């Protein structure tokens, strides 16, 4: 019977256990959107996880949606992340970087020259984002032209190369939580015509082209993907999530990815949204690689799902095991060490 403490090889990455630290936005980047010394300490403290998925990091200046999130496009950012990966590796851990483009979940004050955010659509999201003035409604986006897509894919490719240069063991393509890739996937947002709109195959094209470019650049064995079929967050569900994500996973299968990471239910909320059944096992059956599940896992449910083969890895982003410190929610998005690196360990 598989347990949380069994090692596993995922693509090119050898993990000492199946406990994964989920990617978590903490808004501690220093000037230039660089991961600084505090972030080095934060990840070093957590390196006993089998795998750390480092927080979502923008692939370009246009990809940013919140204040003080780290990037992976400048030499200074690569150097900052290099300190993080060195510390995690010295502590015996493994770490991949989540590659992020927020699409329309942004604000002009966060973007170069006050530009409008870009998306599959020019419809504004019913959402807010965190800026220097606190939480504000997101700005109205501009729909990307088809001839801008190759440049976008190039940004992902370069970000993946930069992540490897920074010492990461791999990358996770953020295809979840209603950010840019999901703004293309879902017919509740994507109102385009042409090669990237309309049919499921067309809406999935951006994700698949990003994966072609990234896996060609750094290898499929160092590339994972995250999906969230039933998360509403900043956009309604697709009209047929089972068909859409079934198609996506079927197309991901032949890539030979390191893993697929699936959020069950509503991200950060209930695992079983009322009246919204989804057959995750149907997706699992079509995917030959390592299968990572996430969302609200207790220790017991994690043990159970590994034992019955429902998952190969479990990602945790909430307290889940021994009596843990009380979460300081008001310290999540920005600030210093308080509520970030000053939580006492169990032994302490
Ligand atoms: C957030 O900042 O609230 C956030 C970031 C990335 C996610 C989800 C939520 O994937």
PDB file of C-alpha atoms in Angstrom, residues 132-304:
ATOM      1  CA  UNK A 132      -0.606  49.519  -3.669  1.00  0.00           C
ATOM      2  CA  UNK A 133      -4.016  51.012  -2.837  1.00  0.00           C
ATOM      3  CA  UNK A 134      -5.311  47.722  -1.425  1.00  0.00           C
ATOM      4  CA  UNK A 135      -8.014  45.588  -3.032  1.00  0.00           C
ATOM      5  CA  UNK A 136      -9.524  47.223  -6.136  1.00  0.00           C
ATOM      6  CA  UNK A 137     -11.735  45.957  -8.982  1.00  0.00           C
ATOM      7  CA  UNK A 138      -9.720  44.494 -11.877  1.00  0.00           C
ATOM      8  CA  UNK A 139      -9.346  46.610 -15.037  1.00  0.00           C
ATOM      9  CA  UNK A 140     -11.159  45.996 -18.308  1.00  0.00           C
ATOM     10  CA  UNK A 141      -8.942  43.816 -20.518  1.00  0.00           C
ATOM     11  CA  UNK A 142      -8.023  44.011 -24.172  1.00  0.00           C
ATOM     12  CA  UNK A 143      -8.523  40.830 -26.247  1.00  0.00           C
ATOM     13  CA  UNK A 144      -5.195  39.520 -27.563  1.00  0.00           C
ATOM     14  CA  UNK A 145      -4.955  39.430 -31.359  1.00  0.00           C
ATOM     15  CA  UNK A 146      -4.165  36.016 -32.870  1.00  0.00           C
ATOM     16  CA  UNK A 147      -0.862  37.416 -34.166  1.00  0.00           C
ATOM     17  CA  UNK A 148       0.195  38.184 -30.560  1.00  0.00           C
ATOM     18  CA  UNK A 149      -0.061  34.531 -29.464  1.00  0.00           C
ATOM     19  CA  UNK A 150       3.394  33.479 -30.731  1.00  0.00           C
ATOM     20  CA  UNK A 151       4.965  36.222 -28.572  1.00  0.00           C
ATOM     21  CA  UNK A 152       3.020  34.983 -25.567  1.00  0.00           C
ATOM     22  CA  UNK A 153       4.195  31.410 -26.134  1.00  0.00           C
ATOM     23  CA  UNK A 154       7.731  32.732 -26.458  1.00  0.00           C
ATOM     24  CA  UNK A 155       7.342  34.378 -23.016  1.00  0.00           C
ATOM     25  CA  UNK A 156       6.421  30.984 -21.521  1.00  0.00           C
ATOM     26  CA  UNK A 157       9.347  29.288 -23.268  1.00  0.00           C
ATOM     27  CA  UNK A 158      11.826  31.871 -22.033  1.00  0.00           C
ATOM     28  CA  UNK A 159      10.389  31.773 -18.501  1.00  0.00           C
ATOM     29  CA  UNK A 160      10.836  27.977 -18.427  1.00  0.00           C
ATOM     30  CA  UNK A 161      14.443  28.345 -19.580  1.00  0.00           C
ATOM     31  CA  UNK A 162      15.012  31.028 -16.912  1.00  0.00           C
ATOM     32  CA  UNK A 163      13.551  28.747 -14.221  1.00  0.00           C
ATOM     33  CA  UNK A 164      16.029  26.010 -15.113  1.00  0.00           C
ATOM     34  CA  UNK A 165      18.819  28.593 -15.134  1.00  0.00           C
ATOM     35  CA  UNK A 166      17.681  29.608 -11.630  1.00  0.00           C
ATOM     36  CA  UNK A 167      18.167  26.019 -10.482  1.00  0.00           C
ATOM     37  CA  UNK A 168      14.566  24.803 -10.343  1.00  0.00           C
ATOM     38  CA  UNK A 169      13.981  21.067 -10.829  1.00  0.00           C
ATOM     39  CA  UNK A 170      11.189  21.910 -13.256  1.00  0.00           C
ATOM     40  CA  UNK A 171       8.163  24.110 -13.868  1.00  0.00           C
ATOM     41  CA  UNK A 172       4.413  23.866 -13.435  1.00  0.00           C
ATOM     42  CA  UNK A 173       2.288  25.536 -16.096  1.00  0.00           C
ATOM     43  CA  UNK A 174      -0.511  27.353 -14.274  1.00  0.00           C
ATOM     44  CA  UNK A 175      -3.607  26.319 -16.216  1.00  0.00           C
ATOM     45  CA  UNK A 176      -5.932  26.760 -13.230  1.00  0.00           C
ATOM     46  CA  UNK A 177      -7.873  29.249 -11.107  1.00  0.00           C
ATOM     47  CA  UNK A 178      -9.359  31.233 -14.000  1.00  0.00           C
ATOM     48  CA  UNK A 179      -6.109  32.944 -15.026  1.00  0.00           C
ATOM     49  CA  UNK A 180      -5.039  33.434 -18.663  1.00  0.00           C
ATOM     50  CA  UNK A 181      -4.869  29.822 -19.841  1.00  0.00           C
ATOM     51  CA  UNK A 182      -8.246  29.058 -18.316  1.00  0.00           C
ATOM     52  CA  UNK A 183      -9.624  32.294 -19.795  1.00  0.00           C
ATOM     53  CA  UNK A 184      -8.918  30.644 -23.140  1.00  0.00           C
ATOM     54  CA  UNK A 185     -10.125  27.148 -22.115  1.00  0.00           C
ATOM     55  CA  UNK A 186     -13.582  28.105 -20.854  1.00  0.00           C
ATOM     56  CA  UNK A 187     -16.492  29.110 -23.063  1.00  0.00           C
ATOM     57  CA  UNK A 188     -17.786  31.182 -20.134  1.00  0.00           C
ATOM     58  CA  UNK A 189     -14.960  33.664 -20.840  1.00  0.00           C
ATOM     59  CA  UNK A 190     -13.536  32.948 -24.315  1.00  0.00           C
ATOM     60  CA  UNK A 191     -15.792  34.669 -26.851  1.00  0.00           C
ATOM     61  CA  UNK A 192     -13.280  34.629 -29.714  1.00  0.00           C
ATOM     62  CA  UNK A 193     -13.617  33.371 -33.248  1.00  0.00           C
ATOM     63  CA  UNK A 194     -10.629  32.038 -35.177  1.00  0.00           C
ATOM     64  CA  UNK A 195      -8.052  29.420 -34.196  1.00  0.00           C
ATOM     65  CA  UNK A 196      -8.168  30.104 -30.429  1.00  0.00           C
ATOM     66  CA  UNK A 197     -11.948  30.330 -29.901  1.00  0.00           C
ATOM     67  CA  UNK A 198     -15.117  28.342 -30.471  1.00  0.00           C
ATOM     68  CA  UNK A 199     -14.575  24.569 -30.335  1.00  0.00           C
ATOM     69  CA  UNK A 200     -12.953  22.808 -27.380  1.00  0.00           C
ATOM     70  CA  UNK A 201      -9.968  22.004 -29.602  1.00  0.00           C
ATOM     71  CA  UNK A 202      -9.563  25.703 -30.419  1.00  0.00           C
ATOM     72  CA  UNK A 203      -9.919  26.844 -26.793  1.00  0.00           C
ATOM     73  CA  UNK A 204      -7.347  24.258 -25.668  1.00  0.00           C
ATOM     74  CA  UNK A 205      -4.897  25.290 -28.404  1.00  0.00           C
ATOM     75  CA  UNK A 206      -3.061  27.918 -26.346  1.00  0.00           C
ATOM     76  CA  UNK A 207      -2.313  25.513 -23.477  1.00  0.00           C
ATOM     77  CA  UNK A 208      -1.140  22.813 -25.882  1.00  0.00           C
ATOM     78  CA  UNK A 209       1.075  25.236 -27.829  1.00  0.00           C
ATOM     79  CA  UNK A 210       2.578  26.517 -24.565  1.00  0.00           C
ATOM     80  CA  UNK A 211       3.332  22.926 -23.596  1.00  0.00           C
ATOM     81  CA  UNK A 212       4.880  22.148 -26.975  1.00  0.00           C
ATOM     82  CA  UNK A 213       7.232  25.087 -26.551  1.00  0.00           C
ATOM     83  CA  UNK A 214       8.064  24.506 -22.876  1.00  0.00           C
ATOM     84  CA  UNK A 215       8.606  20.736 -23.131  1.00  0.00           C
ATOM     85  CA  UNK A 216      10.764  21.223 -26.217  1.00  0.00           C
ATOM     86  CA  UNK A 217      12.827  23.769 -24.307  1.00  0.00           C
ATOM     87  CA  UNK A 218      13.357  22.022 -20.952  1.00  0.00           C
ATOM     88  CA  UNK A 219      11.959  18.492 -21.410  1.00  0.00           C
ATOM     89  CA  UNK A 220       8.539  17.035 -20.582  1.00  0.00           C
ATOM     90  CA  UNK A 221      10.069  15.201 -17.598  1.00  0.00           C
ATOM     91  CA  UNK A 222      10.624  18.572 -15.943  1.00  0.00           C
ATOM     92  CA  UNK A 223       7.197  19.982 -16.791  1.00  0.00           C
ATOM     93  CA  UNK A 224       3.917  19.674 -14.872  1.00  0.00           C
ATOM     94  CA  UNK A 225       0.481  21.233 -15.397  1.00  0.00           C
ATOM     95  CA  UNK A 226      -2.187  22.412 -12.950  1.00  0.00           C
ATOM     96  CA  UNK A 227      -5.910  22.382 -13.746  1.00  0.00           C
ATOM     97  CA  UNK A 228      -9.061  23.329 -11.778  1.00  0.00           C
ATOM     98  CA  UNK A 229     -12.152  22.110 -13.684  1.00  0.00           C
ATOM     99  CA  UNK A 230     -14.727  23.135 -11.029  1.00  0.00           C
ATOM    100  CA  UNK A 231     -13.214  26.337  -9.644  1.00  0.00           C
ATOM    101  CA  UNK A 232     -15.219  29.500 -10.259  1.00  0.00           C
ATOM    102  CA  UNK A 233     -12.961  32.059  -8.477  1.00  0.00           C
ATOM    103  CA  UNK A 234     -13.086  34.861 -11.120  1.00  0.00           C
ATOM    104  CA  UNK A 235     -15.151  33.211 -13.881  1.00  0.00           C
ATOM    105  CA  UNK A 236     -18.144  30.899 -14.260  1.00  0.00           C
ATOM    106  CA  UNK A 237     -17.630  27.223 -15.058  1.00  0.00           C
ATOM    107  CA  UNK A 238     -17.406  26.031 -18.645  1.00  0.00           C
ATOM    108  CA  UNK A 239     -20.737  24.892 -20.128  1.00  0.00           C
ATOM    109  CA  UNK A 240     -19.402  21.291 -20.208  1.00  0.00           C
ATOM    110  CA  UNK A 241     -16.437  20.893 -17.846  1.00  0.00           C
ATOM    111  CA  UNK A 242     -16.283  17.113 -18.198  1.00  0.00           C
ATOM    112  CA  UNK A 243     -15.946  17.338 -21.989  1.00  0.00           C
ATOM    113  CA  UNK A 244     -13.493  20.260 -21.883  1.00  0.00           C
ATOM    114  CA  UNK A 245     -11.096  18.888 -19.265  1.00  0.00           C
ATOM    115  CA  UNK A 246     -11.536  15.336 -20.599  1.00  0.00           C
ATOM    116  CA  UNK A 247     -10.239  16.589 -23.938  1.00  0.00           C
ATOM    117  CA  UNK A 248      -7.399  18.538 -22.323  1.00  0.00           C
ATOM    118  CA  UNK A 249      -6.149  15.565 -20.280  1.00  0.00           C
ATOM    119  CA  UNK A 250      -6.401  13.255 -23.294  1.00  0.00           C
ATOM    120  CA  UNK A 251      -4.159  15.695 -25.203  1.00  0.00           C
ATOM    121  CA  UNK A 252      -1.736  16.054 -22.266  1.00  0.00           C
ATOM    122  CA  UNK A 253      -1.311  12.285 -21.943  1.00  0.00           C
ATOM    123  CA  UNK A 254       1.196  11.758 -24.801  1.00  0.00           C
ATOM    124  CA  UNK A 255       3.549  14.563 -23.691  1.00  0.00           C
ATOM    125  CA  UNK A 256       5.179  12.410 -20.983  1.00  0.00           C
ATOM    126  CA  UNK A 257       4.837  15.159 -18.366  1.00  0.00           C
ATOM    127  CA  UNK A 258       6.385  14.947 -14.882  1.00  0.00           C
ATOM    128  CA  UNK A 259       2.891  15.193 -13.390  1.00  0.00           C
ATOM    129  CA  UNK A 260      -0.635  16.504 -13.690  1.00  0.00           C
ATOM    130  CA  UNK A 261      -1.929  18.506 -10.712  1.00  0.00           C
ATOM    131  CA  UNK A 262      -5.708  18.674 -10.338  1.00  0.00           C
ATOM    132  CA  UNK A 263      -7.621  20.836  -7.856  1.00  0.00           C
ATOM    133  CA  UNK A 264     -10.814  19.071  -6.752  1.00  0.00           C
ATOM    134  CA  UNK A 265     -13.826  21.333  -6.238  1.00  0.00           C
ATOM    135  CA  UNK A 266     -13.529  25.045  -5.512  1.00  0.00           C
ATOM    136  CA  UNK A 267      -9.953  26.261  -4.956  1.00  0.00           C
ATOM    137  CA  UNK A 268      -9.505  27.109  -1.288  1.00  0.00           C
ATOM    138  CA  UNK A 269     -13.154  26.184  -0.692  1.00  0.00           C
ATOM    139  CA  UNK A 270     -15.314  23.105  -0.710  1.00  0.00           C
ATOM    140  CA  UNK A 271     -14.143  19.881  -2.360  1.00  0.00           C
ATOM    141  CA  UNK A 272     -17.748  19.087  -3.327  1.00  0.00           C
ATOM    142  CA  UNK A 273     -19.568  22.171  -4.635  1.00  0.00           C
ATOM    143  CA  UNK A 274     -23.347  21.749  -4.359  1.00  0.00           C
ATOM    144  CA  UNK A 275     -24.948  20.422  -7.554  1.00  0.00           C
ATOM    145  CA  UNK A 276     -21.620  20.388  -9.431  1.00  0.00           C
ATOM    146  CA  UNK A 277     -20.540  16.773  -9.756  1.00  0.00           C
ATOM    147  CA  UNK A 278     -17.316  16.101 -11.632  1.00  0.00           C
ATOM    148  CA  UNK A 279     -15.706  12.731 -12.399  1.00  0.00           C
ATOM    149  CA  UNK A 280     -11.999  13.262 -11.632  1.00  0.00           C
ATOM    150  CA  UNK A 281     -11.326   9.528 -11.870  1.00  0.00           C
ATOM    151  CA  UNK A 282     -12.463   9.578 -15.521  1.00  0.00           C
ATOM    152  CA  UNK A 283      -9.627  12.049 -16.201  1.00  0.00           C
ATOM    153  CA  UNK A 284      -7.180  10.027 -14.132  1.00  0.00           C
ATOM    154  CA  UNK A 285      -7.869   6.874 -16.173  1.00  0.00           C
ATOM    155  CA  UNK A 286      -6.722   8.595 -19.388  1.00  0.00           C
ATOM    156  CA  UNK A 287      -3.470   9.983 -17.937  1.00  0.00           C
ATOM    157  CA  UNK A 288      -0.454   7.678 -17.712  1.00  0.00           C
ATOM    158  CA  UNK A 289       1.851   9.880 -15.603  1.00  0.00           C
ATOM    159  CA  UNK A 290       2.027  10.919 -11.951  1.00  0.00           C
ATOM    160  CA  UNK A 291      -1.356  12.165 -10.677  1.00  0.00           C
ATOM    161  CA  UNK A 292      -1.341  14.905  -8.035  1.00  0.00           C
ATOM    162  CA  UNK A 293      -4.522  15.929  -6.224  1.00  0.00           C
ATOM    163  CA  UNK A 294      -5.125  19.030  -4.120  1.00  0.00           C
ATOM    164  CA  UNK A 295      -7.658  20.933  -2.094  1.00  0.00           C
ATOM    165  CA  UNK A 296      -8.598  20.777   1.552  1.00  0.00           C
ATOM    166  CA  UNK A 297      -6.895  17.455   2.208  1.00  0.00           C
ATOM    167  CA  UNK A 298      -6.757  16.154   5.753  1.00  0.00           C
ATOM    168  CA  UNK A 299      -4.010  13.729   6.680  1.00  0.00           C
ATOM    169  CA  UNK A 300      -6.597  10.914   6.730  1.00  0.00           C
ATOM    170  CA  UNK A 301      -8.017  11.643   3.271  1.00  0.00           C
ATOM    171  CA  UNK A 302      -4.516  11.941   1.816  1.00  0.00           C
ATOM    172  CA  UNK A 303      -3.520   8.554   3.234  1.00  0.00           C
ATOM    173  CA  UNK A 304      -6.762   7.009   1.972  1.00  0.00           C
TER     174      UNK A 304
END
